[in-house]
GROMACS .gro file of C-alpha atoms in nm:
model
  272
    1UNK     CA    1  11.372   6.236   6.543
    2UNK     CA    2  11.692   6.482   6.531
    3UNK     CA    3  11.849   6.269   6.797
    4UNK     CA    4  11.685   5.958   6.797
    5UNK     CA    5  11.991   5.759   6.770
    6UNK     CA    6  12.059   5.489   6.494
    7UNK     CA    7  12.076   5.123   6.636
    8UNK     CA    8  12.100   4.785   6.495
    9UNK     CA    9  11.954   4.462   6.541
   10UNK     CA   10  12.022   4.059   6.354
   11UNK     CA   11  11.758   3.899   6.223
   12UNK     CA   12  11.933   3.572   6.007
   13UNK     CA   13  12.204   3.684   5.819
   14UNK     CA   14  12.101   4.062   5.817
   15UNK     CA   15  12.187   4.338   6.045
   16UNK     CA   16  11.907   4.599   6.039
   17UNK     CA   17  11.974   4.951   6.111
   18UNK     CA   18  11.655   5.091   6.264
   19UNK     CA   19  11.524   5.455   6.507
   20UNK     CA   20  11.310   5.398   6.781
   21UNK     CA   21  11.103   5.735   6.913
   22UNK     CA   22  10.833   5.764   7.137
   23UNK     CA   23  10.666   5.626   7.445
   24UNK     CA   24  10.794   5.274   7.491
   25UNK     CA   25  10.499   5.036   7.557
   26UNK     CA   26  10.153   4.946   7.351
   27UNK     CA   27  10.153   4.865   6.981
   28UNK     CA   28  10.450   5.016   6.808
   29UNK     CA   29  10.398   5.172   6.465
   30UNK     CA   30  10.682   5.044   6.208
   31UNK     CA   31  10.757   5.279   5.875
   32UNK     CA   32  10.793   5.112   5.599
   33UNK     CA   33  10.977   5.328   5.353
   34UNK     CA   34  10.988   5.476   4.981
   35UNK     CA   35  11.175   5.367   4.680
   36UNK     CA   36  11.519   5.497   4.742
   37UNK     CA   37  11.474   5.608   5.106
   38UNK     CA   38  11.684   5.545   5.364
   39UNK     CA   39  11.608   5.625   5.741
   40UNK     CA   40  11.700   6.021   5.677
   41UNK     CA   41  11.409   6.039   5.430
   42UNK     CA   42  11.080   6.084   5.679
   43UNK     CA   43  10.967   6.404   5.730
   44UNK     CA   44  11.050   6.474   6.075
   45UNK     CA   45  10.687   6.659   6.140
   46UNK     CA   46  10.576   6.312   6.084
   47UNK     CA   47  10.738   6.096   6.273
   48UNK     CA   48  10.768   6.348   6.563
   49UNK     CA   49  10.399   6.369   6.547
   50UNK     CA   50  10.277   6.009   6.556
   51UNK     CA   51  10.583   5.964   6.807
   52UNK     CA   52  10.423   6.187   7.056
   53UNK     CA   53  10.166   5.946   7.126
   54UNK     CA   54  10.246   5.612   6.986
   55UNK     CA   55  10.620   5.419   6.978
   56UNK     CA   56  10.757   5.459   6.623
   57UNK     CA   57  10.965   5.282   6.481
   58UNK     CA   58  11.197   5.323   6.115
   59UNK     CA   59  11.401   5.122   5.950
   60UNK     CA   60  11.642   5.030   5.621
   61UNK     CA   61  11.538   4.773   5.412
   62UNK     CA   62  11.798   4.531   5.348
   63UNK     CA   63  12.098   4.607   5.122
   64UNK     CA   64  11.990   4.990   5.190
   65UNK     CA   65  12.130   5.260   5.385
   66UNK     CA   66  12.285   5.087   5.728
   67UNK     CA   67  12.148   4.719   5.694
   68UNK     CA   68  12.341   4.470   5.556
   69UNK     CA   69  12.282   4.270   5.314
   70UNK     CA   70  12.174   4.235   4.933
   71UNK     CA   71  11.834   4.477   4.845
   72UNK     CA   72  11.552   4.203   4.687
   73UNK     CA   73  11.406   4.236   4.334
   74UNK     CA   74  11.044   4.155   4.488
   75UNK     CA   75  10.837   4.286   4.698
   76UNK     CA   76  10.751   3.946   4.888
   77UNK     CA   77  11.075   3.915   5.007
   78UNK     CA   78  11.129   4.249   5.128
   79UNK     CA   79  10.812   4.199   5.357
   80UNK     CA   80  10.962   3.874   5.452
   81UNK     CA   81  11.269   4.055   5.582
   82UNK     CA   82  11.044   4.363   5.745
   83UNK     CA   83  10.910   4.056   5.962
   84UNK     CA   84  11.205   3.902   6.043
   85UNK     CA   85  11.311   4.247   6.169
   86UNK     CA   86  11.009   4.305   6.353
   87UNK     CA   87  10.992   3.984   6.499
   88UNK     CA   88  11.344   3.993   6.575
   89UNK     CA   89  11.229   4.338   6.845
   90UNK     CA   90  11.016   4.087   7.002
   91UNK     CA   91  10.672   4.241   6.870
   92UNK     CA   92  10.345   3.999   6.838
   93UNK     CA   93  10.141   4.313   6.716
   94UNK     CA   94  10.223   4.612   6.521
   95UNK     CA   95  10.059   4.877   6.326
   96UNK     CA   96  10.182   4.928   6.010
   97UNK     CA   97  10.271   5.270   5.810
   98UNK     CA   98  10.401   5.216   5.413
   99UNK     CA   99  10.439   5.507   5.212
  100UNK     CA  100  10.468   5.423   4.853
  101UNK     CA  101  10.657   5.089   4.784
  102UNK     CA  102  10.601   5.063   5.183
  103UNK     CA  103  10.273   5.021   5.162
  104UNK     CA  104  10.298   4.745   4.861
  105UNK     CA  105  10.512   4.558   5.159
  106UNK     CA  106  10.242   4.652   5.411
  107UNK     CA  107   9.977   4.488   5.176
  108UNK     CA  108  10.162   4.138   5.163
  109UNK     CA  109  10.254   4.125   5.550
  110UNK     CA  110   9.911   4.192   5.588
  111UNK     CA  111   9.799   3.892   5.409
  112UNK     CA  112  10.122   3.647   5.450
  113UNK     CA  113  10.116   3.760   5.862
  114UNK     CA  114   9.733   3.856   5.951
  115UNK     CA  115   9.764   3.782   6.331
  116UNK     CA  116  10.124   4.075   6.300
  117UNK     CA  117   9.917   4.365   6.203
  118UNK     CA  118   9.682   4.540   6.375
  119UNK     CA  119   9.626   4.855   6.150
  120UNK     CA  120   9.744   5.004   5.895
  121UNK     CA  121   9.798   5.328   5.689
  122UNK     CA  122   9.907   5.310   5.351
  123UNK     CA  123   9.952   5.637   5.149
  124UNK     CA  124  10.090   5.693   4.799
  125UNK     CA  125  10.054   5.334   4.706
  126UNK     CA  126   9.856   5.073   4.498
  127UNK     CA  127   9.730   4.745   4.446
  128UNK     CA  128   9.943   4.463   4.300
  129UNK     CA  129   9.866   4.478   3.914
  130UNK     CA  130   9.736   4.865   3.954
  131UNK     CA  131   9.707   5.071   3.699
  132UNK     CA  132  10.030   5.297   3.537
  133UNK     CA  133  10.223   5.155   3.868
  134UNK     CA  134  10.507   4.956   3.605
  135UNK     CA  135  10.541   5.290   3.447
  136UNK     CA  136  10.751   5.403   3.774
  137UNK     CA  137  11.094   5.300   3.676
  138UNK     CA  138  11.050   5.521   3.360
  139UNK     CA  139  10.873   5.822   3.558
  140UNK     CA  140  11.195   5.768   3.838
  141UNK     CA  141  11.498   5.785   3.584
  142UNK     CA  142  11.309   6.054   3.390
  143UNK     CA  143  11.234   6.293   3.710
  144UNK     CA  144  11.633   6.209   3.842
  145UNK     CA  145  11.771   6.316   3.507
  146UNK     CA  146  11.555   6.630   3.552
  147UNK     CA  147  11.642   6.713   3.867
  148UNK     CA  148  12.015   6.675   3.808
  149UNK     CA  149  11.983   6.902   3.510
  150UNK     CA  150  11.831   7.145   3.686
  151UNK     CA  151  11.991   7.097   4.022
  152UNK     CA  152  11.725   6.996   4.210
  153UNK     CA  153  11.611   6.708   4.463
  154UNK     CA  154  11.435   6.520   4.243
  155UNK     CA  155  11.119   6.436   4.492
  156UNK     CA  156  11.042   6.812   4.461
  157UNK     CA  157  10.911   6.672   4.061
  158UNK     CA  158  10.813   6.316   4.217
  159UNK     CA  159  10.629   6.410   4.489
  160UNK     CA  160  10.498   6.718   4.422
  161UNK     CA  161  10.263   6.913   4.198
  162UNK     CA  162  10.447   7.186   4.009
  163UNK     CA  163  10.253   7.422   4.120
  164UNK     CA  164  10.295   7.769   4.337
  165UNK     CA  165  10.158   7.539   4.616
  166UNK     CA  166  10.372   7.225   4.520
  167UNK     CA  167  10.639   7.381   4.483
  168UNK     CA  168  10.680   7.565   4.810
  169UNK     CA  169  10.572   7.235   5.007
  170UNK     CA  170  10.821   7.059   4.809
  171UNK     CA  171  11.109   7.321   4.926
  172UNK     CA  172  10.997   7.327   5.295
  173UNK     CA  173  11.014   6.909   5.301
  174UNK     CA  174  11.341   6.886   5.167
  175UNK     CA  175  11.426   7.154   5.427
  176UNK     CA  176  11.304   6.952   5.698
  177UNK     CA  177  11.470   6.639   5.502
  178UNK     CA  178  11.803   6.814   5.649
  179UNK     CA  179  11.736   6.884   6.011
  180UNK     CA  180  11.929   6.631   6.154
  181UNK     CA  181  12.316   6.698   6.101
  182UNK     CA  182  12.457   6.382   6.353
  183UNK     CA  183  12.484   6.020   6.254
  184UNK     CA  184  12.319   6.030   5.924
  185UNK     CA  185  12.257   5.753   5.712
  186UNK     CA  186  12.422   5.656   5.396
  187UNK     CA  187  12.230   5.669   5.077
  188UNK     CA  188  12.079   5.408   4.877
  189UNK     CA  189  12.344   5.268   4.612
  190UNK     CA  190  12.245   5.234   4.259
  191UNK     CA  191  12.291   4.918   4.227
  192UNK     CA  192  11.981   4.904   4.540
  193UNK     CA  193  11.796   5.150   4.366
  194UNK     CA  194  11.781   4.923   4.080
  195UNK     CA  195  11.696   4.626   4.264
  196UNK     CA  196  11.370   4.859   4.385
  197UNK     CA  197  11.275   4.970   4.082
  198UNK     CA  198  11.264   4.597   3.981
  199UNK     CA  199  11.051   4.481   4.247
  200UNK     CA  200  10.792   4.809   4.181
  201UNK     CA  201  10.781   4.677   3.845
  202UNK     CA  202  10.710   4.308   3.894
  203UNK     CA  203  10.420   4.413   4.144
  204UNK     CA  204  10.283   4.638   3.874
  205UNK     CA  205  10.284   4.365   3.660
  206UNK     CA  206  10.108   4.125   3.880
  207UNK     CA  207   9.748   3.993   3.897
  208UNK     CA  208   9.545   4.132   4.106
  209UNK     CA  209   9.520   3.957   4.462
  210UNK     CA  210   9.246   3.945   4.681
  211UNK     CA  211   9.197   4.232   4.890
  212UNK     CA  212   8.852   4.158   5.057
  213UNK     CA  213   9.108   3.891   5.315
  214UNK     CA  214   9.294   4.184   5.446
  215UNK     CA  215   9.027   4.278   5.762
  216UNK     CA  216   9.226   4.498   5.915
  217UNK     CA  217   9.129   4.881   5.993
  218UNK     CA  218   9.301   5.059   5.660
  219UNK     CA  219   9.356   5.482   5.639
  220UNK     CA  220   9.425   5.508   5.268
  221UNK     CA  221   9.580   5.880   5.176
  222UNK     CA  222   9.735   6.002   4.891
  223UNK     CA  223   9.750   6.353   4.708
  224UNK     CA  224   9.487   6.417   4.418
  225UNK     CA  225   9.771   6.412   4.183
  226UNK     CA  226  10.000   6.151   4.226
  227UNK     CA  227  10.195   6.101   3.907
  228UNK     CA  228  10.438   5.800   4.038
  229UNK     CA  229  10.114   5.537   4.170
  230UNK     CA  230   9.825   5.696   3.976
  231UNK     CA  231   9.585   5.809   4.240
  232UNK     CA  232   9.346   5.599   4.119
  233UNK     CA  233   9.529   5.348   4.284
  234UNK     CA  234   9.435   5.520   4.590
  235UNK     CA  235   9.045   5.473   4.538
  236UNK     CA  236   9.036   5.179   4.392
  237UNK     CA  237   9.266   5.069   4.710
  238UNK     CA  238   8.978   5.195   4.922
  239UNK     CA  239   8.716   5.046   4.746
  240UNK     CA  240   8.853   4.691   4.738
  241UNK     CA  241   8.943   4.688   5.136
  242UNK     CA  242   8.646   4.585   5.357
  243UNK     CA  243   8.755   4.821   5.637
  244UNK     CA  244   8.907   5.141   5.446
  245UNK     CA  245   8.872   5.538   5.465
  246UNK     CA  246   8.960   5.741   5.201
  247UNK     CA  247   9.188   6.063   5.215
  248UNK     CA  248   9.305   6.264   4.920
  249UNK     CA  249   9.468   6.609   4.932
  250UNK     CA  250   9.390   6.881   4.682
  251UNK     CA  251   9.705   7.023   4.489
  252UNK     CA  252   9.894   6.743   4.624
  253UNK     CA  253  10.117   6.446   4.464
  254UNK     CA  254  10.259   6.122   4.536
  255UNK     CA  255  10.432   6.309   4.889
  256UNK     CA  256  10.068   6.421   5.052
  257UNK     CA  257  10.140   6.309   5.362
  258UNK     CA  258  10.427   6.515   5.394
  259UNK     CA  259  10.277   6.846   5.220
  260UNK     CA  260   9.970   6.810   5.452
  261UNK     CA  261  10.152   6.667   5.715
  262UNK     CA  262  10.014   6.826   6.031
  263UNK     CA  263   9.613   6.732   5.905
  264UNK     CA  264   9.811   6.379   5.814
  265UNK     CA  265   9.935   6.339   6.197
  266UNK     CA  266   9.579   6.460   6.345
  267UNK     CA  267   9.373   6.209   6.136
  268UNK     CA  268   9.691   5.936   6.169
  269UNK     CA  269   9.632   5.986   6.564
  270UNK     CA  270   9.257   5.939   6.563
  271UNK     CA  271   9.272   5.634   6.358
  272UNK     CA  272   9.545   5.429   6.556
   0.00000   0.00000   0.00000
């Protein structure tokens, strides 16, 4: 992931910045990324891991980071524009992996695009309409004020529990947050970040939909304490899929994956 190099690609009137790791043939797994993330922001254990055996592939939404383009306000769109880009690679079939608001785009390709996906994992996410998830934007701008008053990343409050445990994990990811030192991407604007924050909202605000259509193969993780999507999310996620299994960490948050991240990579292996 250190050198993977940053490329870019035109799907209609946006030019997608995107890394490509791993072997280079069967189904490719595409990231789908976290409110405010930009390519920089996966945990290189992660990546590196599922790259080992499977292509991977990440990429910046549009209007964020590299891509061109204005960010959307809704969730819809931006999984319009992840298939545009993935079509636009020339893939018929891909596995899908959305952390967070990733895995609220993951849900609607999955139902707008069911022939696209193959599998998917979603982690630290929720259901349209789930419970606590409009409360985000206030959690976000709450945790980002702490953070600068106490100089501090703010995902070591968002993502992690405060404790002993929490804490340390939360350290040693933003560590590995800075590994690469070459080409690194440019982060989200505010104006982007707003335009996220928007779109959580709206799908927290949403009915319900229908989760029994979505037949794919599902790994559903999150941490035990995950105080941006309410880990109830999580289970209720699992119980409304036909084809889920359940993961939860203990004295883990909303960045589980990435605390646990080398039981994450063994059980993400095994399931693709």
């Amino acid at each position: 992931m250190r050198n993977a190099p940053t490329q870019t690609i035109n799907a209609g009137d946006v030019r997608f910045a995107y890394r490509q790791l791993g072997p280079s043939t069967g189904v490719p797994v595409v990231f789908l990324t976290h409110l405010a993330a930009v390519l920089d922001n996966w945990d290189p254990r992660v990546v590196d891991g599922i790259a080992a055996k499977h292509r991977v592939i990440t990429f910046d939404n549009r209007g964020v980071g590299a891509s061109s383009g204005s960010t959307p306000t809704m969730i819809e769109e931006m999984a319009r524009d992840a298939v545009a880009f993935i079509r636009a690679l020339g893939f018929d079939q891909v596995d899908l992996f959305g952390f967070s608001m990733g895995g609220m785009i993951a849900q609607v390709i999955a139902h707008e695009e069911p022939q696209l996906v193959r599998k998917m994992i979603l982690a630290g996410t929720g259901p349209a309409g789930g419970e606590g998830i409009e409360k985000v934007t206030r959690i976000s701008y709450l945790d980002t004020a702490r953070g600068l008053l106490t100089r501090q990343d703010p995902k070591q409050f968002l993502f992690f529990t405060r404790t002993p445990n929490g804490r340390r994990a939360g350290k040693e990811f933003l560590a590995r947050l800075e590994e690469r030192t070459d080409d690194r991407d440019k982060a989200i604007s505010v104006r982007s970040f707003r335009a996220q924050l928007k779109a959580i909202h709206r799908w927290g605000l949403m009915k319900p939909s229908d989760l029994a259509s979505l037949r794919q193969p599902v790994l559903v993780v999150n941490g035990e304490n995950d105080k941006m999507v309410p880990t109830k999310n999580t289970i209720d996620l699992d119980r409304r899929l036909p084809s889920s299994q359940l993961v939860l960490y203990p004295d883990a948050g909303h960045g589980g994956v990435f605390q646990f991240h080398e039981d994450f990579v063994k059980r993400a292996l095994e399931f693709l």
